[in-house]
Coordinates of C-alpha atoms in Angstrom, one line a residue:
M1 CA -22.0 -12.8 23.7
S2 CA -18.6 -14.3 24.3
T3 CA -17.4 -16.9 21.9
H4 CA -16.6 -19.1 24.9
D5 CA -20.4 -19.2 25.5
L6 CA -20.8 -20.8 22.0
Y7 CA -18.2 -23.6 22.4
T8 CA -19.6 -27.0 22.6
I9 CA -16.7 -28.2 24.7
P10 CA -14.5 -25.8 26.8
A11 CA -11.5 -24.3 25.1
E12 CA -8.4 -25.3 27.1
L13 CA -7.2 -21.7 27.6
S14 CA -8.5 -18.3 26.8
T15 CA -5.2 -17.7 25.0
W16 CA -2.7 -20.2 23.5
N17 CA 1.0 -19.1 23.8
V18 CA 3.4 -20.5 21.2
D19 CA 7.1 -19.9 22.0
M20 CA 8.7 -18.6 18.8
A21 CA 12.4 -18.7 17.8
G22 CA 14.3 -17.0 15.0
S23 CA 15.2 -13.5 14.1
S24 CA 13.4 -10.3 13.1
R25 CA 15.1 -9.2 9.9
F26 CA 15.4 -5.6 8.7
T27 CA 16.7 -4.7 5.2
W28 CA 18.0 -1.4 4.1
E29 CA 17.5 -2.1 0.3
Y30 CA 14.3 -0.3 -0.6
D31 CA 14.6 -0.2 -4.4
D32 CA 15.4 -3.8 -5.4
G33 CA 12.3 -6.0 -5.8
R34 CA 11.1 -8.9 -8.0
D35 CA 8.6 -7.6 -10.6
R36 CA 6.2 -10.5 -10.1
M37 CA 6.2 -10.1 -6.3
L38 CA 5.6 -6.4 -6.5
A39 CA 2.8 -7.0 -9.0
L40 CA 1.2 -9.4 -6.5
Y41 CA 1.7 -6.8 -3.8
Q42 CA -0.2 -4.2 -5.9
K43 CA -3.0 -6.7 -6.5
G44 CA -3.1 -7.4 -2.8
K45 CA -3.7 -3.6 -2.2
D46 CA -6.2 -3.3 -5.0
K47 CA -8.3 -6.3 -3.9
Q48 CA -8.8 -5.2 -0.2
W49 CA -12.5 -5.3 0.8
D50 CA -14.7 -4.7 3.8
S51 CA -16.7 -7.7 5.0
V52 CA -19.3 -5.4 6.5
K53 CA -20.1 -3.9 3.1
R54 CA -19.4 -6.6 0.6
I55 CA -21.2 -9.4 2.3
D56 CA -25.0 -9.4 2.6
W57 CA -25.4 -10.2 6.3
D58 CA -29.2 -9.7 6.1
L59 CA -29.5 -13.1 4.3
E60 CA -31.1 -15.7 6.6
V61 CA -29.3 -19.0 7.5
D62 CA -30.9 -22.1 8.9
P63 CA -28.5 -23.3 11.6
Y64 CA -29.7 -26.8 11.1
N65 CA -29.1 -26.7 7.4
V66 CA -26.3 -24.2 7.0
L67 CA -25.0 -25.2 3.6
G68 CA -28.1 -26.8 2.1
M69 CA -26.1 -29.8 1.1
P70 CA -27.7 -33.2 0.6
D71 CA -27.5 -35.7 3.5
N72 CA -25.5 -38.1 1.4
T73 CA -22.5 -35.8 2.1
I74 CA -22.7 -36.8 5.8
A75 CA -20.3 -39.6 6.5
I76 CA -22.8 -41.7 8.5
Y77 CA -25.6 -41.3 6.0
G78 CA -27.3 -44.6 5.2
T79 CA -25.6 -46.5 8.0
P80 CA -27.4 -48.3 10.8
L81 CA -26.4 -45.5 13.2
W82 CA -28.0 -42.9 10.9
E83 CA -31.2 -45.0 10.5
R84 CA -31.6 -45.3 14.3
M85 CA -31.5 -41.5 14.7
D86 CA -34.7 -39.4 14.9
D87 CA -35.1 -36.2 12.9
R88 CA -34.1 -34.0 15.7
T89 CA -30.8 -35.9 16.2
R90 CA -30.1 -35.8 12.5
A91 CA -30.7 -32.0 12.5
E92 CA -28.1 -31.7 15.3
V93 CA -25.6 -33.8 13.2
R94 CA -26.0 -31.2 10.4
R95 CA -25.7 -28.3 12.7
H96 CA -22.7 -29.6 14.6
G97 CA -20.9 -30.7 11.4
A98 CA -21.2 -27.2 9.9
A99 CA -20.3 -25.5 13.2
W100 CA -17.2 -27.7 13.5
Q101 CA -16.1 -27.1 9.9
F102 CA -16.5 -23.3 10.1
S103 CA -14.9 -23.2 13.5
Q104 CA -11.8 -24.8 12.1
F105 CA -11.8 -22.3 9.2
L106 CA -12.0 -19.5 11.8
H107 CA -9.1 -20.9 13.9
G108 CA -7.1 -21.5 10.7
E109 CA -7.6 -17.9 9.6
Q110 CA -6.3 -16.6 13.0
G111 CA -3.3 -18.9 12.5
A112 CA -2.8 -17.5 9.0
M113 CA -2.9 -13.9 10.3
I114 CA -0.2 -14.7 12.9
C115 CA 1.9 -16.6 10.4
S116 CA 1.7 -13.9 7.8
A117 CA 2.7 -11.3 10.5
R118 CA 5.6 -13.7 11.3
I119 CA 6.6 -13.6 7.7
V120 CA 6.7 -9.8 7.7
E121 CA 9.0 -10.0 10.7
S122 CA 11.4 -12.8 9.6
V123 CA 11.6 -12.8 5.7
P124 CA 14.8 -11.1 4.5
D125 CA 13.3 -9.5 1.3
L126 CA 11.4 -6.3 1.4
D127 CA 9.1 -7.2 -1.5
S128 CA 8.0 -10.2 0.5
K129 CA 7.5 -8.1 3.6
F130 CA 5.2 -5.8 1.6
Y131 CA 3.0 -8.6 0.3
A132 CA 2.9 -10.4 3.6
A133 CA 1.6 -7.2 5.2
T134 CA -1.4 -7.1 2.9
Q135 CA -2.0 -10.8 3.6
T136 CA -2.1 -10.1 7.3
M137 CA -4.9 -7.7 6.7
D138 CA -6.7 -10.3 4.5
E139 CA -6.5 -12.9 7.2
A140 CA -7.8 -10.5 9.8
R141 CA -10.8 -9.9 7.6
H142 CA -11.4 -13.6 7.1
A143 CA -11.2 -14.3 10.8
E144 CA -13.6 -11.4 11.4
T145 CA -16.0 -12.8 8.8
Y146 CA -16.1 -16.4 10.0
A147 CA -16.4 -15.3 13.7
R148 CA -19.5 -13.2 12.8
F149 CA -21.0 -16.0 10.7
L150 CA -20.6 -18.5 13.7
Q151 CA -21.9 -15.9 16.2
E152 CA -24.9 -14.6 14.3
K153 CA -25.9 -17.4 12.0
V154 CA -24.9 -20.7 13.5
G155 CA -24.8 -20.0 17.2
L156 CA -22.4 -22.8 17.9
A157 CA -18.6 -23.2 17.8
Y158 CA -15.8 -25.7 18.5
P159 CA -12.3 -25.2 19.8
I160 CA -9.3 -25.7 17.6
N161 CA -8.8 -29.3 16.4
E162 CA -5.8 -31.0 17.9
H163 CA -4.3 -31.8 14.5
L164 CA -4.6 -28.2 13.2
K165 CA -3.2 -27.0 16.5
A166 CA -0.2 -29.3 16.2
L167 CA 0.7 -28.1 12.7
L168 CA 0.4 -24.5 13.7
D169 CA 2.6 -25.2 16.7
S170 CA 5.3 -26.8 14.4
T171 CA 5.0 -24.0 11.9
L172 CA 5.3 -21.1 14.3
S173 CA 7.9 -22.5 16.7
D174 CA 10.5 -23.3 13.9
S175 CA 13.3 -20.7 13.7
R176 CA 13.8 -21.0 10.0
W177 CA 12.1 -18.1 8.1
D178 CA 10.7 -20.3 5.3
M179 CA 8.7 -22.6 7.6
P180 CA 5.7 -20.2 8.1
Y181 CA 5.5 -20.1 4.3
L182 CA 5.6 -23.9 4.0
G183 CA 3.3 -24.7 6.9
M184 CA 0.8 -21.9 6.3
Q185 CA 0.9 -20.8 2.6
V186 CA 1.4 -24.3 1.2
L187 CA -0.2 -26.8 3.6
I188 CA -2.9 -25.0 5.7
E189 CA -3.9 -22.4 3.1
G190 CA -3.8 -25.0 0.3
L191 CA -6.1 -27.4 2.2
A192 CA -8.4 -24.6 3.2
L193 CA -8.7 -23.4 -0.4
A194 CA -9.7 -26.8 -1.6
A195 CA -12.2 -27.2 1.3
F196 CA -13.7 -23.8 0.7
G197 CA -14.0 -24.6 -3.0
V198 CA -15.9 -27.9 -2.5
M199 CA -18.3 -26.1 -0.2
R200 CA -18.6 -23.0 -2.4
D201 CA -19.5 -25.2 -5.4
I202 CA -22.0 -27.5 -3.5
T203 CA -23.8 -25.1 -1.2
T204 CA -27.2 -23.8 -2.2
K205 CA -27.3 -21.1 0.4
P206 CA -26.3 -17.5 -0.8
L207 CA -24.6 -16.2 2.4
P208 CA -22.0 -19.0 2.9
K209 CA -21.5 -19.0 -0.9
Q210 CA -20.6 -15.3 -0.8
I211 CA -18.3 -15.8 2.2
L212 CA -16.4 -18.7 0.7
A213 CA -16.1 -17.2 -2.7
Y214 CA -14.7 -13.9 -1.5
V215 CA -12.3 -15.5 1.0
M216 CA -11.1 -17.8 -1.8
Q217 CA -10.4 -14.8 -4.0
D218 CA -7.8 -13.7 -1.4
E219 CA -6.4 -17.1 -0.6
A220 CA -5.5 -17.8 -4.2
R221 CA -3.1 -14.9 -4.0
H222 CA -1.7 -16.1 -0.7
V223 CA -0.8 -19.5 -2.2
A224 CA 0.8 -17.8 -5.2
F225 CA 2.9 -15.8 -2.8
G226 CA 4.2 -18.9 -1.0
R227 CA 5.0 -20.6 -4.3
M228 CA 6.9 -17.6 -5.6
A229 CA 9.0 -17.1 -2.5
L230 CA 9.8 -20.8 -1.8
R231 CA 10.5 -21.8 -5.4
D232 CA 13.3 -19.2 -5.5
Y233 CA 14.7 -20.2 -2.1
Y234 CA 14.6 -23.9 -2.4
K235 CA 16.6 -23.9 -5.6
N236 CA 19.7 -23.2 -3.5
L237 CA 19.1 -25.6 -0.6
S238 CA 21.2 -28.8 0.0
E239 CA 19.8 -32.3 -0.2
A240 CA 19.8 -32.5 3.6
E241 CA 17.9 -29.2 3.9
L242 CA 15.3 -30.2 1.3
R243 CA 14.8 -33.6 3.1
E244 CA 14.0 -31.7 6.3
R245 CA 11.3 -29.7 4.5
E246 CA 9.9 -32.9 2.9
D247 CA 9.7 -34.5 6.4
F248 CA 7.7 -31.5 7.5
V249 CA 5.4 -31.6 4.5
I250 CA 4.7 -35.4 4.9
E251 CA 3.9 -35.0 8.6
G252 CA 1.8 -31.9 8.0
C253 CA -0.2 -33.6 5.2
Y254 CA -1.0 -36.6 7.5
L255 CA -2.1 -34.1 10.3
M256 CA -4.4 -32.3 7.8
R257 CA -5.8 -35.5 6.5
D258 CA -6.6 -36.8 10.0
R259 CA -8.2 -33.6 11.3
L260 CA -11.0 -34.2 8.8
R261 CA -12.3 -37.1 11.0
G262 CA -13.9 -34.6 13.4
R263 CA -14.2 -37.0 16.3
E264 CA -15.1 -34.3 18.8
T265 CA -18.4 -33.6 16.9
W266 CA -19.6 -37.2 17.5
E267 CA -18.5 -37.1 21.1
T268 CA -20.4 -33.9 21.7
L269 CA -23.7 -35.1 20.2
G270 CA -24.4 -37.3 23.3
L271 CA -23.7 -40.6 21.5
S272 CA -22.6 -43.6 23.6
R273 CA -18.9 -44.6 23.4
A274 CA -19.9 -47.5 21.2
E275 CA -21.8 -45.2 18.9
V276 CA -18.9 -42.8 18.6
E277 CA -16.7 -45.7 17.5
E278 CA -19.4 -46.7 15.0
A279 CA -19.5 -43.2 13.7
M280 CA -15.7 -43.1 13.3
T281 CA -15.7 -46.3 11.4
S282 CA -18.3 -44.9 9.1
V283 CA -16.2 -41.7 8.6
D284 CA -13.1 -43.8 7.7
Q285 CA -15.1 -45.9 5.2
S286 CA -17.2 -43.0 3.7
E287 CA -16.9 -42.9 -0.1
Y288 CA -17.9 -39.2 -0.1
L289 CA -15.2 -38.3 2.4
R290 CA -12.6 -40.4 0.4
I291 CA -13.4 -38.2 -2.6
F292 CA -13.5 -35.1 -0.5
R293 CA -10.1 -35.8 1.0
S294 CA -8.7 -36.4 -2.4
L295 CA -10.0 -33.1 -3.6
L296 CA -8.6 -31.3 -0.6
F297 CA -5.1 -32.1 -1.8
S298 CA -5.8 -30.7 -5.3
R299 CA -4.0 -27.4 -4.2
I300 CA -1.3 -28.8 -2.0
V301 CA 0.2 -31.6 -4.2
P302 CA 0.9 -29.5 -7.3
C303 CA 2.2 -26.6 -5.1
V304 CA 4.6 -28.9 -3.3
K305 CA 5.8 -30.2 -6.7
D306 CA 6.1 -26.6 -8.1
I307 CA 8.4 -25.4 -5.2
G308 CA 10.8 -28.2 -5.8
L309 CA 10.0 -30.7 -3.0
W310 CA 9.3 -33.8 -5.2
S311 CA 11.6 -36.6 -4.2
P312 CA 10.6 -40.3 -4.7
R313 CA 9.9 -40.6 -1.0
L314 CA 7.5 -37.6 -1.0
Q315 CA 5.8 -39.0 -4.1
Q316 CA 5.4 -42.3 -2.4
A317 CA 3.8 -40.6 0.6
Y318 CA 1.2 -39.0 -1.6
A319 CA 0.7 -42.3 -3.4
D320 CA 0.0 -43.9 0.0
M321 CA -2.5 -41.2 0.8
G322 CA -4.2 -41.8 -2.6
V323 CA -3.6 -38.2 -3.8
L324 CA -0.5 -38.5 -6.1
E325 CA -2.6 -37.9 -9.2
M326 CA -3.4 -34.4 -8.0
A327 CA 0.1 -33.4 -9.1
G328 CA -1.2 -32.8 -12.6
Q329 CA -3.7 -30.0 -11.5
S330 CA -3.1 -26.6 -12.9
L331 CA -2.8 -24.1 -10.0
E332 CA -3.0 -21.2 -12.4
A333 CA -6.4 -22.4 -13.8
L334 CA -7.7 -23.1 -10.3
M335 CA -6.7 -19.6 -9.2
K336 CA -8.3 -17.9 -12.2
Q337 CA -11.5 -19.8 -11.5
D338 CA -11.5 -18.6 -7.9
E339 CA -11.1 -15.0 -9.1
D340 CA -13.8 -15.3 -11.8
I341 CA -16.4 -16.9 -9.5
A342 CA -16.0 -14.1 -6.9
D343 CA -16.2 -11.4 -9.6
K344 CA -19.2 -13.1 -11.2
L345 CA -21.0 -13.3 -7.9
D346 CA -20.4 -9.5 -7.4
A347 CA -21.7 -8.7 -10.8
E348 CA -24.8 -10.8 -10.3
R349 CA -25.5 -9.2 -6.9
F350 CA -25.0 -5.7 -8.1
A351 CA -27.1 -6.3 -11.2
A352 CA -29.9 -7.6 -9.1
E353 CA -29.7 -4.6 -6.7
E354 CA -29.7 -2.2 -9.7
A355 CA -32.8 -3.9 -11.1
E356 CA -34.5 -3.6 -7.7
R357 CA -33.7 0.1 -7.5
H358 CA -34.9 0.6 -11.1
A359 CA -38.2 -1.1 -10.3
E360 CA -38.7 1.0 -7.2
V361 CA -38.1 4.2 -9.2
S362 CA -40.5 3.0 -12.0
E363 CA -43.1 2.2 -9.4
T364 CA -42.8 5.5 -7.7
I365 CA -43.1 7.4 -11.0
A366 CA -46.2 5.3 -11.9
M367 CA -47.8 6.1 -8.5
G368 CA -47.1 9.8 -9.1
A369 CA -48.7 9.7 -12.5
T370 CA -52.0 8.2 -11.2
S371 CA -52.3 10.5 -8.1

């Protein structure tokens, strides 16, 4: 089945062409590399995995309750609009909400794959090219995984959200080699990591938990890559150059915040125009979404500070968004937690499989003894 058959609303084009500027850079220095970057590259090679083998695709998923999250996480829960809905419509709200969220994850991963390939092409340092090549493979695997999840388990998909599309357009069309790092590694990947983390920790369903945990294990390395490269580079930029990057970050953060409204899901559910506006008002006033938005910036704000973009005007922008306090988050602690959760999930799964095999062998031996 074509993915276009799953889209709730038609995708504008079968392909989206972004005109790119800038240079493809070769380097003839093959021996000089930063130890930390090369160590990250080695880790990127060591941590490659196959989604066909590592993820248990036999696990069932209820498309009307994909994540098993309580209804109070739905923005319109408890509102007059929610109370007027019958059980069937509420089930569709759950299904469309999950389909929209995982669709944006999928489109973001394809964007990340193209951005990381762009970094391989344009970054001047060979050690960065090495690592970005491993990230390109990671992102391909993530896009493959989310596409299969939507195709086989949810049966519904959404085109790319206009706000995510706008940020990808700005990121890829800029001629400066550091902009794919800033747009993708810091903003899009940072926001995705936080969104994955909230869902990973709340979901009660084993298959999406596996997918989110394993993808996060990779994404934590990607954000570390962006921090390492940009921190070194931004130390040497002028005030005017730093201000241009800050403008990009501010605009990008507003785009990422606004994309969470998901207006297209409410328009697709067959609600009247007045009900769509009622839903959007509920989204804007939702306490759960306010907290969720704040958590989503837990990876972005400390990363932006760490790479050296921390002027009073940028801090004020984060204060206006209500996320300035996230600057105190420890990225190292969050990344270690992401690694540990994925490893623990693997250990628990393999232990359970080993116990099942042991039980089968014991049962077979017992049957042979009594025959």
